[in-house]
């Protein structure tokens, strides 16, 4: 199964920087960026045959990261998802909520660093 990397963050500059970091480390994986959770869910639903490595921001307009997780959980068994929260949030409540969510594999503070990636990509 082909693995796609999804960056879901409302800041296009952050998406650009993070996609470059990931691309340098893993050039064989296609990377797609989305500026809110809703467009990412629509993409996943239209392309269910891929495995997804997802870097998800929490605070976004239209659909934030928490609503994305809640919505995707409704169809969780249909998709192969590896979700990592990638956020600038320092709110202890966000960290606690993430650690109690079985969908989330890790909570990473921005910016993403290339040395974090080898441990995160179980699908290499």
mmCIF file of C-alpha atoms in Angstrom:
data_model
loop_
_atom_site.group_PDB
_atom_site.id
_atom_site.type_symbol
_atom_site.label_atom_id
_atom_site.label_comp_id
_atom_site.label_asym_id
_atom_site.label_seq_id
_atom_site.Cartn_x
_atom_site.Cartn_y
_atom_site.Cartn_z
ATOM 1 C CA UNK A 1 0.000 0.000 0.000
ATOM 2 C CA UNK A 2 1.340 3.427 -0.947
ATOM 3 C CA UNK A 3 2.021 5.828 1.913
ATOM 4 C CA UNK A 4 1.106 9.475 1.624
ATOM 5 C CA UNK A 5 2.158 12.159 4.068
ATOM 6 C CA UNK A 6 -0.450 14.770 4.981
ATOM 7 C CA UNK A 7 0.445 18.073 6.624
ATOM 8 C CA UNK A 8 -2.649 19.696 8.103
ATOM 9 C CA UNK A 9 -1.897 23.233 9.283
ATOM 10 C CA UNK A 10 -3.554 26.568 8.546
ATOM 11 C CA UNK A 11 -0.213 28.315 8.014
ATOM 12 C CA UNK A 12 1.009 27.813 4.422
ATOM 13 C CA UNK A 13 4.561 28.857 5.353
ATOM 14 C CA UNK A 14 4.716 26.214 8.084
ATOM 15 C CA UNK A 15 3.369 23.619 5.638
ATOM 16 C CA UNK A 16 6.030 24.602 3.103
ATOM 17 C CA UNK A 17 8.891 24.402 5.608
ATOM 18 C CA UNK A 18 7.735 21.109 7.084
ATOM 19 C CA UNK A 19 7.157 19.574 3.655
ATOM 20 C CA UNK A 20 10.742 20.462 2.671
ATOM 21 C CA UNK A 21 12.117 18.842 5.829
ATOM 22 C CA UNK A 22 10.107 15.675 5.220
ATOM 23 C CA UNK A 23 10.879 15.588 1.495
ATOM 24 C CA UNK A 24 14.616 15.802 2.159
ATOM 25 C CA UNK A 25 14.440 12.844 4.521
ATOM 26 C CA UNK A 26 11.875 10.731 2.638
ATOM 27 C CA UNK A 27 11.804 11.688 -1.050
ATOM 28 C CA UNK A 28 9.780 8.617 -2.072
ATOM 29 C CA UNK A 29 6.655 9.601 -0.127
ATOM 30 C CA UNK A 30 4.218 12.071 -1.706
ATOM 31 C CA UNK A 31 3.345 14.995 0.560
ATOM 32 C CA UNK A 32 0.033 16.839 0.506
ATOM 33 C CA UNK A 33 -0.814 19.953 2.514
ATOM 34 C CA UNK A 34 -4.192 21.100 3.809
ATOM 35 C CA UNK A 35 -5.097 24.281 5.657
ATOM 36 C CA UNK A 36 -7.901 22.762 7.725
ATOM 37 C CA UNK A 37 -9.153 19.393 8.866
ATOM 38 C CA UNK A 38 -12.244 19.408 6.669
ATOM 39 C CA UNK A 39 -10.376 19.451 3.348
ATOM 40 C CA UNK A 40 -8.030 16.748 4.651
ATOM 41 C CA UNK A 41 -10.949 14.491 5.609
ATOM 42 C CA UNK A 42 -12.539 15.016 2.207
ATOM 43 C CA UNK A 43 -9.259 13.984 0.566
ATOM 44 C CA UNK A 44 -8.879 10.875 2.740
ATOM 45 C CA UNK A 45 -12.470 9.806 2.049
ATOM 46 C CA UNK A 46 -11.921 10.205 -1.699
ATOM 47 C CA UNK A 47 -8.663 8.216 -1.520
ATOM 48 C CA UNK A 48 -9.226 5.422 1.037
ATOM 49 C CA UNK A 49 -6.770 3.005 -0.581
ATOM 50 C CA UNK A 50 -3.650 4.802 0.729
ATOM 51 C CA UNK A 51 -1.902 4.616 4.076
ATOM 52 C CA UNK A 52 -1.492 8.034 5.639
ATOM 53 C CA UNK A 53 1.139 9.528 7.880
ATOM 54 C CA UNK A 54 -0.558 12.651 9.236
ATOM 55 C CA UNK A 55 0.977 15.665 10.954
ATOM 56 C CA UNK A 56 -1.975 17.501 12.493
ATOM 57 C CA UNK A 57 -2.111 20.991 13.967
ATOM 58 C CA UNK A 58 -4.680 21.621 16.692
ATOM 59 C CA UNK A 59 -5.707 25.249 16.232
ATOM 60 C CA UNK A 60 -7.110 25.864 12.751
ATOM 61 C CA UNK A 61 -10.166 27.587 11.269
ATOM 62 C CA UNK A 62 -13.097 25.732 9.674
ATOM 63 C CA UNK A 63 -12.214 22.398 11.345
ATOM 64 C CA UNK A 64 -9.589 22.213 14.064
ATOM 65 C CA UNK A 65 -7.465 19.197 14.903
ATOM 66 C CA UNK A 66 -9.775 17.940 17.660
ATOM 67 C CA UNK A 67 -12.815 17.992 15.371
ATOM 68 C CA UNK A 68 -10.733 16.258 12.665
ATOM 69 C CA UNK A 69 -9.917 13.443 15.112
ATOM 70 C CA UNK A 70 -13.528 13.177 16.243
ATOM 71 C CA UNK A 71 -14.816 13.074 12.664
ATOM 72 C CA UNK A 72 -12.244 10.611 11.334
ATOM 73 C CA UNK A 73 -12.897 8.316 14.331
ATOM 74 C CA UNK A 74 -16.413 7.718 12.991
ATOM 75 C CA UNK A 75 -14.861 5.828 10.044
ATOM 76 C CA UNK A 76 -11.547 4.899 11.680
ATOM 77 C CA UNK A 77 -11.577 1.251 10.611
ATOM 78 C CA UNK A 78 -11.847 2.251 6.944
ATOM 79 C CA UNK A 79 -8.488 4.007 6.865
ATOM 80 C CA UNK A 80 -4.848 3.245 7.645
ATOM 81 C CA UNK A 81 -3.798 6.326 9.614
ATOM 82 C CA UNK A 82 -0.729 7.188 11.653
ATOM 83 C CA UNK A 83 -1.485 10.528 13.337
ATOM 84 C CA UNK A 84 1.034 12.808 15.049
ATOM 85 C CA UNK A 85 -0.042 16.126 16.519
ATOM 86 C CA UNK A 86 2.371 18.840 15.355
ATOM 87 C CA UNK A 87 1.491 22.075 17.090
ATOM 88 C CA UNK A 88 2.740 25.248 18.710
ATOM 89 C CA UNK A 89 0.176 24.876 21.506
ATOM 90 C CA UNK A 90 1.737 24.983 24.962
ATOM 91 C CA UNK A 91 -1.629 24.446 26.646
ATOM 92 C CA UNK A 92 -1.319 21.599 29.184
ATOM 93 C CA UNK A 93 -4.942 20.687 28.426
ATOM 94 C CA UNK A 94 -4.024 20.010 24.779
ATOM 95 C CA UNK A 95 -1.134 17.760 25.829
ATOM 96 C CA UNK A 96 -3.331 15.897 28.284
ATOM 97 C CA UNK A 97 -6.118 15.496 25.753
ATOM 98 C CA UNK A 98 -3.642 14.197 23.158
ATOM 99 C CA UNK A 99 -2.099 11.677 25.540
ATOM 100 C CA UNK A 100 -5.568 10.297 26.291
ATOM 101 C CA UNK A 101 -6.514 9.954 22.623
ATOM 102 C CA UNK A 102 -5.658 6.516 21.225
ATOM 103 C CA UNK A 103 -5.590 7.887 17.655
ATOM 104 C CA UNK A 104 -2.598 10.123 18.420
ATOM 105 C CA UNK A 105 0.802 8.448 18.327
ATOM 106 C CA UNK A 106 2.834 11.455 19.439
ATOM 107 C CA UNK A 107 2.611 15.128 20.398
ATOM 108 C CA UNK A 108 5.332 17.200 18.743
ATOM 109 C CA UNK A 109 6.012 20.866 19.352
ATOM 110 C CA UNK A 110 6.701 22.964 16.255
ATOM 111 C CA UNK A 111 8.906 23.270 14.405
ATOM 112 C CA UNK A 112 9.373 19.758 13.078
ATOM 113 C CA UNK A 113 13.014 18.743 13.077
ATOM 114 C CA UNK A 114 14.517 16.238 10.695
ATOM 115 C CA UNK A 115 15.958 14.145 13.527
ATOM 116 C CA UNK A 116 12.376 13.525 14.776
ATOM 117 C CA UNK A 117 11.347 11.870 11.535
ATOM 118 C CA UNK A 118 13.221 8.586 11.614
ATOM 119 C CA UNK A 119 11.438 7.653 14.819
ATOM 120 C CA UNK A 120 8.021 8.701 13.525
ATOM 121 C CA UNK A 121 7.883 7.026 10.139
ATOM 122 C CA UNK A 122 7.088 3.426 10.918
ATOM 123 C CA UNK A 123 6.156 2.909 7.260
ATOM 124 C CA UNK A 124 9.607 3.345 5.737
#
